[in-house]
CSV table of C-alpha atoms and ligand atoms in Angstrom, one decimal:
chain,number,residue,atom,x,y,z
K,212,MET,CA,-111.0,65.3,4.7
K,213,CYS,CA,-112.5,63.5,1.8
K,214,PHE,CA,-111.2,60.2,0.7
K,215,THR,CA,-113.5,59.4,-2.1
K,216,GLU,CA,-110.7,59.4,-4.6
K,217,ARG,CA,-108.8,56.3,-5.4
K,218,MET,CA,-109.6,54.4,-2.3
K,219,ALA,CA,-107.6,51.2,-1.9
K,220,ASP,CA,-109.4,48.0,-1.9
K,221,PRO,CA,-109.3,44.8,-3.9
K,222,SER,CA,-113.0,45.0,-4.6
K,223,ARG,CA,-112.9,48.4,-6.0
K,224,VAL,CA,-112.1,47.6,-9.6
K,225,PRO,CA,-114.9,49.3,-11.6
K,226,ALA,CA,-117.1,46.6,-13.0
K,227,LEU,CA,-117.6,48.3,-16.4
K,228,SER,CA,-118.6,45.1,-18.1
K,229,ALA,CA,-121.4,44.3,-15.5
K,230,ALA,CA,-124.9,45.4,-16.4
K,231,GLY,CA,-125.9,46.1,-12.8
K,232,ALA,CA,-126.2,49.4,-11.1
K,233,SER,CA,-122.9,48.8,-9.3
K,234,ALA,CA,-121.0,49.5,-12.5
K,235,LEU,CA,-122.4,53.0,-12.6
K,236,PHE,CA,-122.0,53.4,-8.9
K,237,GLN,CA,-118.3,52.5,-9.0
K,238,LEU,CA,-117.8,55.2,-11.5
K,239,LEU,CA,-119.6,57.8,-9.4
K,240,ARG,CA,-117.8,56.9,-6.2
K,241,ASP,CA,-115.0,59.3,-7.0
K,242,GLY,CA,-117.4,62.1,-6.3
K,243,GLN,CA,-117.1,63.7,-9.7
K,244,PRO,CA,-120.5,64.7,-11.1
K,245,ARG,CA,-121.4,63.2,-14.4
K,246,THR,CA,-124.4,63.5,-16.8
K,247,ARG,CA,-126.4,60.5,-18.0
K,248,ALA,CA,-124.8,61.0,-21.5
K,249,GLU,CA,-121.3,60.9,-20.0
K,250,LEU,CA,-122.2,57.7,-18.0
K,251,ALA,CA,-123.6,56.2,-21.2
K,252,ALA,CA,-120.3,57.0,-23.1
K,253,LEU,CA,-118.2,55.6,-20.2
K,254,THR,CA,-120.1,52.4,-19.8
K,255,GLY,CA,-121.4,51.7,-23.3
K,256,MET,CA,-124.8,51.2,-21.8
K,257,ALA,CA,-128.0,52.4,-23.5
K,258,ARG,CA,-129.3,55.8,-22.3
K,259,SER,CA,-132.5,54.1,-21.1
K,260,THR,CA,-130.5,51.6,-19.1
K,261,ILE,CA,-128.5,54.4,-17.5
K,262,ALA,CA,-131.7,56.3,-16.6
K,263,SER,CA,-133.1,53.3,-14.9
K,264,ARG,CA,-129.8,52.5,-13.0
K,265,VAL,CA,-129.5,56.1,-11.9
K,266,ASP,CA,-133.1,56.0,-10.7
K,267,SER,CA,-132.4,52.9,-8.7
K,268,LEU,CA,-129.3,54.4,-7.1
K,269,MET,CA,-131.2,57.6,-6.3
K,270,GLY,CA,-133.9,55.5,-4.7
K,271,LEU,CA,-131.3,54.2,-2.3
K,272,GLY,CA,-130.1,57.7,-1.7
K,273,LEU,CA,-126.5,56.7,-2.6
K,274,VAL,CA,-126.5,59.0,-5.7
K,275,SER,CA,-128.0,62.5,-5.9
K,276,PRO,CA,-128.4,65.2,-8.6
K,277,VAL,CA,-125.7,67.8,-8.5
K,278,GLY,CA,-126.4,71.2,-10.0
K,279,ASP,CA,-127.0,71.5,-13.7
K,280,ALA,CA,-124.7,71.2,-16.7
K,281,GLN,CA,-125.1,72.5,-20.2
K,282,SER,CA,-125.4,69.6,-22.6
K,283,THR,CA,-124.0,69.9,-26.1
K,284,GLY,CA,-127.3,71.1,-27.4
K,285,GLY,CA,-127.4,73.9,-24.9
K,286,ARG,CA,-130.2,72.2,-23.0
K,287,PRO,CA,-129.7,71.8,-19.2
K,288,SER,CA,-129.0,68.3,-18.1
K,289,SER,CA,-128.7,67.0,-14.6
K,290,GLN,CA,-125.4,65.7,-13.3
K,291,PHE,CA,-125.2,62.9,-10.7
K,292,ALA,CA,-122.6,62.0,-8.0
K,293,LEU,CA,-122.1,60.0,-4.9
K,294,ASN,CA,-124.2,61.3,-2.0
K,295,PRO,CA,-121.7,60.9,0.9
K,296,SER,CA,-124.2,61.8,3.5
K,297,ALA,CA,-126.6,59.0,2.5
K,298,LYS,CA,-125.3,56.7,5.2
K,299,SER,CA,-122.9,56.6,8.1
K,300,VAL,CA,-120.1,54.3,9.1
K,301,LEU,CA,-118.9,53.5,12.7
K,302,ALA,CA,-115.1,53.1,12.9
K,303,ALA,CA,-113.2,51.9,15.9
K,304,ASP,CA,-109.5,51.7,16.7
K,305,LEU,CA,-109.4,49.5,19.8
K,306,GLY,CA,-105.8,49.5,21.2
K,307,ALA,CA,-104.4,47.8,24.3
K,308,SER,CA,-105.2,50.7,26.6
K,309,HIS,CA,-106.8,53.4,24.4
K,310,ALA,CA,-109.6,53.6,21.8
K,311,THR,CA,-110.6,56.0,19.2
K,312,LEU,CA,-114.1,55.9,17.6
K,313,ALA,CA,-115.4,57.9,14.7
K,314,VAL,CA,-118.6,58.2,12.8
K,315,THR,CA,-117.9,59.1,9.2
K,316,ASP,CA,-119.9,59.6,6.0
K,317,LEU,CA,-119.5,57.5,2.9
K,318,GLY,CA,-116.7,59.8,1.7
K,319,GLY,CA,-114.7,59.1,4.9
K,320,THR,CA,-115.3,62.5,6.3
K,321,THR,CA,-115.4,62.4,10.1
K,322,LEU,CA,-118.8,63.6,11.5
K,323,ALA,CA,-118.1,62.8,15.2
K,324,GLU,CA,-115.3,61.2,17.2
K,325,PHE,CA,-114.4,60.1,20.7
K,326,SER,CA,-111.1,59.0,22.2
K,327,GLY,CA,-110.5,57.6,25.6
K,328,PRO,CA,-108.9,54.9,27.8
K,329,ILE,CA,-109.9,51.3,27.6
K,330,ASP,CA,-108.4,48.0,28.8
K,331,ILE,CA,-108.5,45.5,26.0
K,332,ALA,CA,-107.9,42.8,28.7
K,333,ASP,CA,-111.4,43.4,30.1
K,334,GLY,CA,-112.5,41.1,27.3
K,335,PRO,CA,-114.7,41.3,24.2
K,336,ASP,CA,-118.1,41.5,26.0
K,337,SER,CA,-117.1,44.5,28.0
K,338,VAL,CA,-115.0,46.3,25.4
K,339,LEU,CA,-117.4,45.8,22.5
K,340,THR,CA,-120.4,46.8,24.6
K,341,TRP,CA,-118.6,50.0,25.5
K,342,MET,CA,-117.8,50.5,21.8
K,343,ILE,CA,-121.4,50.1,20.7
K,344,ASP,CA,-122.7,52.4,23.5
K,345,LYS,CA,-120.2,55.1,22.6
K,346,GLY,CA,-121.0,54.7,18.9
K,347,GLN,CA,-124.7,55.1,19.5
K,348,GLN,CA,-124.0,58.3,21.6
K,349,LEU,CA,-121.8,59.7,18.7
K,350,LEU,CA,-124.7,59.0,16.3
K,351,GLU,CA,-127.2,60.6,18.6
K,352,GLY,CA,-124.9,63.6,19.0
K,353,ILE,CA,-125.2,64.4,15.2
K,354,GLY,CA,-128.9,63.7,15.0
K,355,ARG,CA,-128.6,60.2,13.6
K,356,ASP,CA,-129.2,56.7,14.9
K,357,ALA,CA,-128.2,53.1,14.3
K,358,SER,CA,-130.5,52.8,11.3
K,359,ASP,CA,-128.2,55.3,9.5
K,360,LEU,CA,-125.3,52.9,9.7
K,361,ILE,CA,-124.2,51.0,6.6
K,362,ALA,CA,-121.2,49.1,8.1
K,363,VAL,CA,-118.9,49.0,11.1
K,364,GLY,CA,-115.1,48.8,10.8
K,365,ILE,CA,-113.0,47.7,13.8
K,366,GLY,CA,-109.2,47.5,14.3
K,367,LEU,CA,-107.8,45.3,17.1
K,368,PRO,CA,-104.3,45.1,18.6
K,369,GLY,CA,-103.5,41.5,17.5
K,370,PRO,CA,-103.8,39.0,14.7
K,371,VAL,CA,-107.2,38.8,13.1
K,372,GLU,CA,-108.6,36.3,10.7
K,373,HIS,CA,-110.1,39.0,8.4
K,374,ALA,CA,-112.6,36.7,6.6
K,375,SER,CA,-114.3,35.7,9.9
K,376,GLY,CA,-113.5,38.8,12.0
K,377,ARG,CA,-112.1,36.6,14.8
K,378,PRO,CA,-108.8,37.4,16.6
K,379,ILE,CA,-106.4,34.4,16.5
K,380,ASN,CA,-104.2,33.8,19.6
K,381,PRO,CA,-103.8,37.5,20.3
K,382,PRO,CA,-101.0,37.8,22.9
K,383,ILE,CA,-102.3,40.8,24.9
K,384,MET,CA,-106.0,40.2,24.6
K,385,PRO,CA,-107.2,37.6,27.1
K,386,GLY,CA,-110.7,36.2,26.3
K,387,TRP,CA,-110.6,37.4,22.7
K,388,ASP,CA,-109.1,34.3,21.1
K,389,ARG,CA,-111.5,33.2,18.2
K,390,PHE,CA,-114.3,35.4,19.6
K,391,ASP,CA,-116.9,36.1,16.9
K,392,VAL,CA,-116.6,39.9,17.0
K,393,PRO,CA,-119.0,40.5,14.0
K,394,ALA,CA,-121.7,38.3,15.5
K,395,PHE,CA,-121.5,40.1,18.9
K,396,VAL,CA,-121.7,43.6,17.3
K,397,GLN,CA,-124.5,42.6,14.9
K,398,ARG,CA,-126.8,41.7,17.8
K,399,ARG,CA,-127.2,45.4,18.3
K,400,LEU,CA,-126.0,46.9,15.0
K,401,ALA,CA,-127.4,44.8,12.2
K,402,VAL,CA,-124.9,45.8,9.5
K,403,PRO,CA,-121.8,44.2,8.1
K,404,VAL,CA,-118.9,44.3,10.6
K,405,LEU,CA,-115.3,44.3,9.2
K,406,VAL,CA,-112.4,43.5,11.6
K,407,ASP,CA,-108.7,43.6,10.9
K,408,ASN,CA,-105.5,44.2,12.9
K,409,ASP,CA,-104.5,47.7,13.8
K,410,VAL,CA,-101.4,47.8,11.6
K,411,ASN,CA,-103.3,46.7,8.5
K,412,ILE,CA,-106.0,49.4,8.9
K,413,SER,CA,-103.3,52.0,9.7
K,414,ALA,CA,-101.7,51.2,6.3
K,415,LEU,CA,-105.1,51.8,4.7
K,416,GLY,CA,-105.7,55.0,6.6
K,417,GLU,CA,-102.2,56.3,5.8
K,418,LEU,CA,-102.6,55.6,2.1
K,419,ASN,CA,-106.1,57.1,1.8
K,420,SER,CA,-105.5,60.2,3.9
K,421,ALA,CA,-101.9,61.1,3.0
K,422,PHE,CA,-100.9,59.3,-0.1
K,423,PRO,CA,-103.9,59.0,-2.4
K,424,THR,CA,-101.8,58.7,-5.6
K,425,VAL,CA,-99.4,56.1,-4.2
K,426,ASP,CA,-99.8,52.5,-5.3
K,427,HIS,CA,-97.1,50.7,-3.1
K,428,LEU,CA,-96.7,51.6,0.5
K,429,ILE,CA,-95.5,50.0,3.7
K,430,PHE,CA,-96.7,51.3,7.0
K,431,VAL,CA,-94.5,50.4,10.0
K,432,LYS,CA,-95.8,50.6,13.5
K,433,VAL,CA,-93.1,50.9,16.1
K,434,ALA,CA,-94.5,50.8,19.6
K,435,THR,CA,-94.6,48.1,22.3
K,436,GLY,CA,-94.3,45.7,19.3
K,437,ILE,CA,-93.2,46.2,15.7
K,438,GLY,CA,-95.3,45.3,12.7
K,439,SER,CA,-96.1,46.5,9.3
K,440,GLY,CA,-99.1,46.8,6.9
K,441,VAL,CA,-98.2,46.2,3.3
K,442,ILE,CA,-100.1,47.7,0.3
K,443,SER,CA,-99.0,46.6,-3.1
K,444,GLY,CA,-100.9,47.6,-6.2
K,445,ARG,CA,-103.2,49.6,-3.9
K,446,ARG,CA,-104.3,46.4,-2.3
K,447,LEU,CA,-103.8,45.5,1.3
K,448,GLN,CA,-101.8,42.3,1.3
K,449,ARG,CA,-102.9,40.1,4.2
K,450,GLY,CA,-101.2,36.9,3.0
K,451,ALA,CA,-102.5,33.4,3.4
K,452,GLN,CA,-103.1,33.5,7.1
K,453,GLY,CA,-103.5,37.2,7.6
K,454,ILE,CA,-100.0,37.8,9.1
K,455,ALA,CA,-98.3,39.4,6.1
K,456,GLY,CA,-96.1,42.2,7.3
K,457,ASP,CA,-95.4,40.7,10.7
K,458,ILE,CA,-91.8,41.9,10.6
K,459,GLY,CA,-91.3,42.1,14.4
K,460,HIS,CA,-89.9,38.6,14.7
K,461,VAL,CA,-87.5,38.6,11.8
K,462,GLN,CA,-84.0,38.0,13.2
K,463,ILE,CA,-81.5,40.8,13.0
K,464,ALA,CA,-77.7,40.7,13.3
K,465,ARG,CA,-77.5,42.9,16.5
K,466,GLY,CA,-80.1,40.7,18.2
K,467,ALA,CA,-77.9,37.7,18.6
K,468,GLY,CA,-78.8,36.0,21.9
K,469,VAL,CA,-81.5,38.5,23.0
K,470,PRO,CA,-84.6,36.5,24.1
K,471,CYS,CA,-88.0,37.5,22.6
K,472,HIS,CA,-91.4,36.8,24.1
K,473,CYS,CA,-92.2,34.7,21.0
K,474,GLY,CA,-89.7,32.1,22.2
K,475,ASN,CA,-87.0,32.8,19.7
K,476,THR,CA,-83.9,35.0,20.1
K,477,GLY,CA,-82.6,37.9,18.1
K,478,CYS,CA,-86.0,39.2,16.9
K,479,LEU,CA,-86.3,42.8,15.7
K,480,GLU,CA,-89.0,43.5,18.3
K,481,ALA,CA,-86.7,42.2,21.1
K,482,VAL,CA,-84.1,44.9,20.2
K,483,ALA,CA,-85.9,47.9,18.7
K,484,SER,CA,-89.4,48.2,20.2
K,485,GLY,CA,-90.1,50.9,22.8
K,486,PRO,CA,-89.7,48.5,25.8
K,487,ALA,CA,-86.5,47.0,24.4
K,488,ILE,CA,-84.9,50.5,24.0
K,489,ALA,CA,-86.0,51.4,27.5
K,490,ALA,CA,-84.5,48.2,28.9
K,491,ARG,CA,-81.2,49.0,27.2
K,492,LEU,CA,-81.1,52.5,28.7
K,493,ARG,CA,-82.0,51.1,32.1
K,494,ALA,CA,-79.1,48.7,31.9
K,495,SER,CA,-76.8,51.7,31.4
K,496,GLY,CA,-78.1,53.4,34.5
K,497,LEU,CA,-80.9,55.7,33.1
K,498,ASP,CA,-84.2,55.9,34.9
K,499,VAL,CA,-86.7,55.0,32.2
K,500,ALA,CA,-89.7,52.7,32.5
K,501,ASP,CA,-91.0,52.3,29.0
K,502,GLY,CA,-91.3,53.6,25.5
K,503,GLN,CA,-92.9,56.8,26.6
K,504,GLY,CA,-90.0,57.3,29.0
K,505,VAL,CA,-87.6,56.9,26.0
K,506,ILE,CA,-89.5,59.5,24.0
K,507,ASP,CA,-89.5,61.9,27.0
K,508,LEU,CA,-85.7,61.6,27.2
K,509,VAL,CA,-85.3,62.1,23.5
K,510,LYS,CA,-87.4,65.2,23.6
K,511,ALA,CA,-85.3,66.4,26.6
K,512,GLY,CA,-82.2,66.0,24.4
K,513,ASN,CA,-80.6,63.1,26.2
K,514,VAL,CA,-77.8,62.0,23.9
K,515,GLU,CA,-77.8,58.4,25.1
K,516,ALA,CA,-81.5,58.0,24.4
K,517,ILE,CA,-81.2,59.7,21.0
K,518,GLN,CA,-78.4,57.3,20.1
K,519,ALA,CA,-80.4,54.3,21.2
K,520,VAL,CA,-83.4,55.4,19.2
K,521,ARG,CA,-81.3,56.0,16.1
K,522,GLN,CA,-79.8,52.6,16.5
K,523,ALA,CA,-83.3,51.1,16.7
K,524,GLY,CA,-84.0,52.9,13.5
K,525,ARG,CA,-81.0,51.2,11.9
K,526,ASP,CA,-82.2,47.8,13.2
K,527,ILE,CA,-85.7,48.4,11.7
K,528,GLY,CA,-83.9,49.6,8.5
K,529,GLU,CA,-82.1,46.2,8.3
K,530,VAL,CA,-85.4,44.4,8.0
K,531,LEU,CA,-87.0,47.0,5.8
K,532,THR,CA,-84.1,46.7,3.3
K,533,ALA,CA,-85.3,43.2,2.6
K,534,CYS,CA,-88.9,44.4,2.4
K,535,VAL,CA,-87.8,47.0,-0.1
K,536,SER,CA,-86.1,44.4,-2.3
K,537,LEU,CA,-89.2,42.2,-2.1
K,538,MET,CA,-92.0,44.9,-2.5
K,539,ASN,CA,-90.3,47.9,-4.2
K,540,PRO,CA,-92.6,50.4,-2.3
K,541,SER,CA,-92.5,54.1,-3.1
K,542,VAL,CA,-93.4,55.1,0.5
K,543,ILE,CA,-92.4,53.7,3.8
K,544,ALA,CA,-94.4,55.5,6.6
K,545,ILE,CA,-93.2,55.0,10.2
K,546,GLY,CA,-96.0,55.3,12.8
K,547,GLY,CA,-96.8,54.0,16.2
K,548,SER,CA,-95.9,55.7,19.5
K,549,MET,CA,-92.1,55.5,19.0
K,550,ALA,CA,-92.5,57.6,15.8
K,551,GLN,CA,-92.9,60.5,18.3
K,552,ALA,CA,-89.2,60.3,18.8
K,553,GLY,CA,-89.2,62.1,15.4
K,554,GLU,CA,-86.4,62.3,13.0
K,555,HIS,CA,-84.0,60.3,15.1
K,556,LEU,CA,-85.8,57.0,14.4
K,557,ILE,CA,-86.5,57.8,10.8
K,558,ALA,CA,-82.9,58.9,10.2
K,559,GLY,CA,-81.7,55.5,11.4
K,560,VAL,CA,-84.1,53.7,9.0
K,561,ARG,CA,-83.0,55.9,6.1
K,562,GLU,CA,-79.3,55.5,6.9
K,563,VAL,CA,-79.6,51.7,6.4
K,564,VAL,CA,-82.2,51.4,3.7
K,565,TYR,CA,-80.7,54.0,1.4
K,566,THR,CA,-77.2,52.6,1.9
K,567,ARG,CA,-78.0,48.9,1.5
K,568,SER,CA,-80.7,48.8,-1.1
K,569,MET,CA,-80.2,48.7,-4.8
K,570,PRO,CA,-80.1,52.3,-6.2
K,571,LEU,CA,-83.1,51.8,-8.5
K,572,ALA,CA,-85.2,50.6,-5.6
K,573,THR,CA,-84.6,53.8,-3.6
K,574,GLU,CA,-84.5,56.3,-6.5
K,575,HIS,CA,-88.1,57.4,-5.7
K,576,LEU,CA,-88.5,55.9,-2.2
K,577,SER,CA,-89.7,58.2,0.5
K,578,ILE,CA,-89.2,57.2,4.1
K,579,VAL,CA,-91.3,59.4,6.2
K,580,GLN,CA,-93.1,59.8,9.6
K,581,SER,CA,-96.7,58.8,9.4
K,582,ARG,CA,-98.8,61.8,8.3
K,583,ALA,CA,-102.1,60.4,9.5
K,584,GLY,CA,-100.4,59.9,12.9
K,585,GLY,CA,-102.6,58.7,15.7
K,586,ASN,CA,-105.7,58.8,13.4
K,587,ALA,CA,-104.3,56.4,10.8
K,588,ALA,CA,-106.0,53.4,12.3
K,589,VAL,CA,-109.5,54.9,12.8
K,590,ILE,CA,-109.4,56.4,9.3
K,591,GLY,CA,-108.4,52.9,8.0
K,592,ALA,CA,-111.2,51.2,10.0
K,593,SER,CA,-113.6,53.6,8.3
K,594,MET,CA,-112.1,52.8,4.9
K,595,LEU,CA,-112.4,49.1,5.5
K,596,ALA,CA,-116.2,49.5,6.3
K,597,ILE,CA,-116.8,51.9,3.4
K,598,HIS,CA,-115.0,49.7,0.9
K,599,HIS,CA,-117.1,46.8,1.9
K,600,ALA,CA,-120.4,48.7,2.0
K,601,LEU,CA,-119.9,50.2,-1.4
K,602,SER,CA,-118.3,47.3,-3.2
K,603,PRO,CA,-119.9,46.1,-6.4
K,604,GLU,CA,-121.2,43.0,-4.7
K,605,SER,CA,-122.9,45.0,-1.9
K,606,ILE,CA,-124.4,47.5,-4.3
K,607,ASP,CA,-125.7,44.8,-6.6
K,608,ALA,CA,-127.3,43.1,-3.6
K,609,MET,CA,-129.0,46.3,-2.7
K,610,THR,CA,-130.2,47.1,-6.2
K,611,VAL,CA,-131.5,43.7,-7.3
D,796,LIG,ZN1,-89.8,37.2,18.5
């Protein structure tokens, strides 16, 4: 897949007024080949300036000539476009018990990937060393090495202060609190390292891979916990402290009196997460250990499990109705392991959101199962790294 078109990032507003090479490069990032004359017309820069900027970008390998085009005078004139294979990105989705790594090119196309079990509770030294070793093996497998990397993107299963790349009080990650993830990784991979929580990067991955023309999207992860990643105006909204979209601890009507691990009662997560649904089914006599057990029962057609999942969907819909009023998204994508329960969960969400929202807010609202599925987070980690590496600031720094 190629994600060069309309990638979501706050830094990706083409800096047409800037005189640096980045202004040209931001235009060429969409992958569409353009001639020097077209670039001059689009930017208002003199032809001589364009020629020198294109030369400097070609010197970095980030732009390359593409075929030939007939100019208006009938004379062949070279076109230029992003050269996605100029550099590589290492992307990692590090979950509580499972990790997916990928090496991608600058267009987001996966060149190599690996997926396997980890235990995030082993701590940052062990997990990040494993990630770097595996990443280097992936690079070697495609005939590249660490010098080919331009950035690393990492998703973690807990709150992250994005600016510093440090996890903040992550509940299931002993030893990770305020650990300087970028500094540790940079000891061996001397490139920018971008870190965010797994739900935020999943939202980026979902948007770029499945909804490239959508501007307002909410990605909801329903698994052991419940959280969301919010994209508004094609920008990922992290909020003041990086916890925007943390909907799992919003109180819902049906949760009255149900204790939550956060210390409150009545939270959405305490009622509608995988473990919460399993606990309810166990209380009614079914033998089910966890969220996966619930999914297995649903797939086997167990009516009680199907009803419980549909009710969880309604509970999630209750909170999402408020989100719809606030954000007016055009897509809500439901992902996470419990989304494998399929249409039963989504049907519950739709039932409540479509019934309780204002008609105008839902006129063009799609509520769908995540299309990027299990790859949403690793795709998003790659996007995070690419956006940073190819931002106007980064390109200007390279072409000074
Ligand atoms: Zn809670």
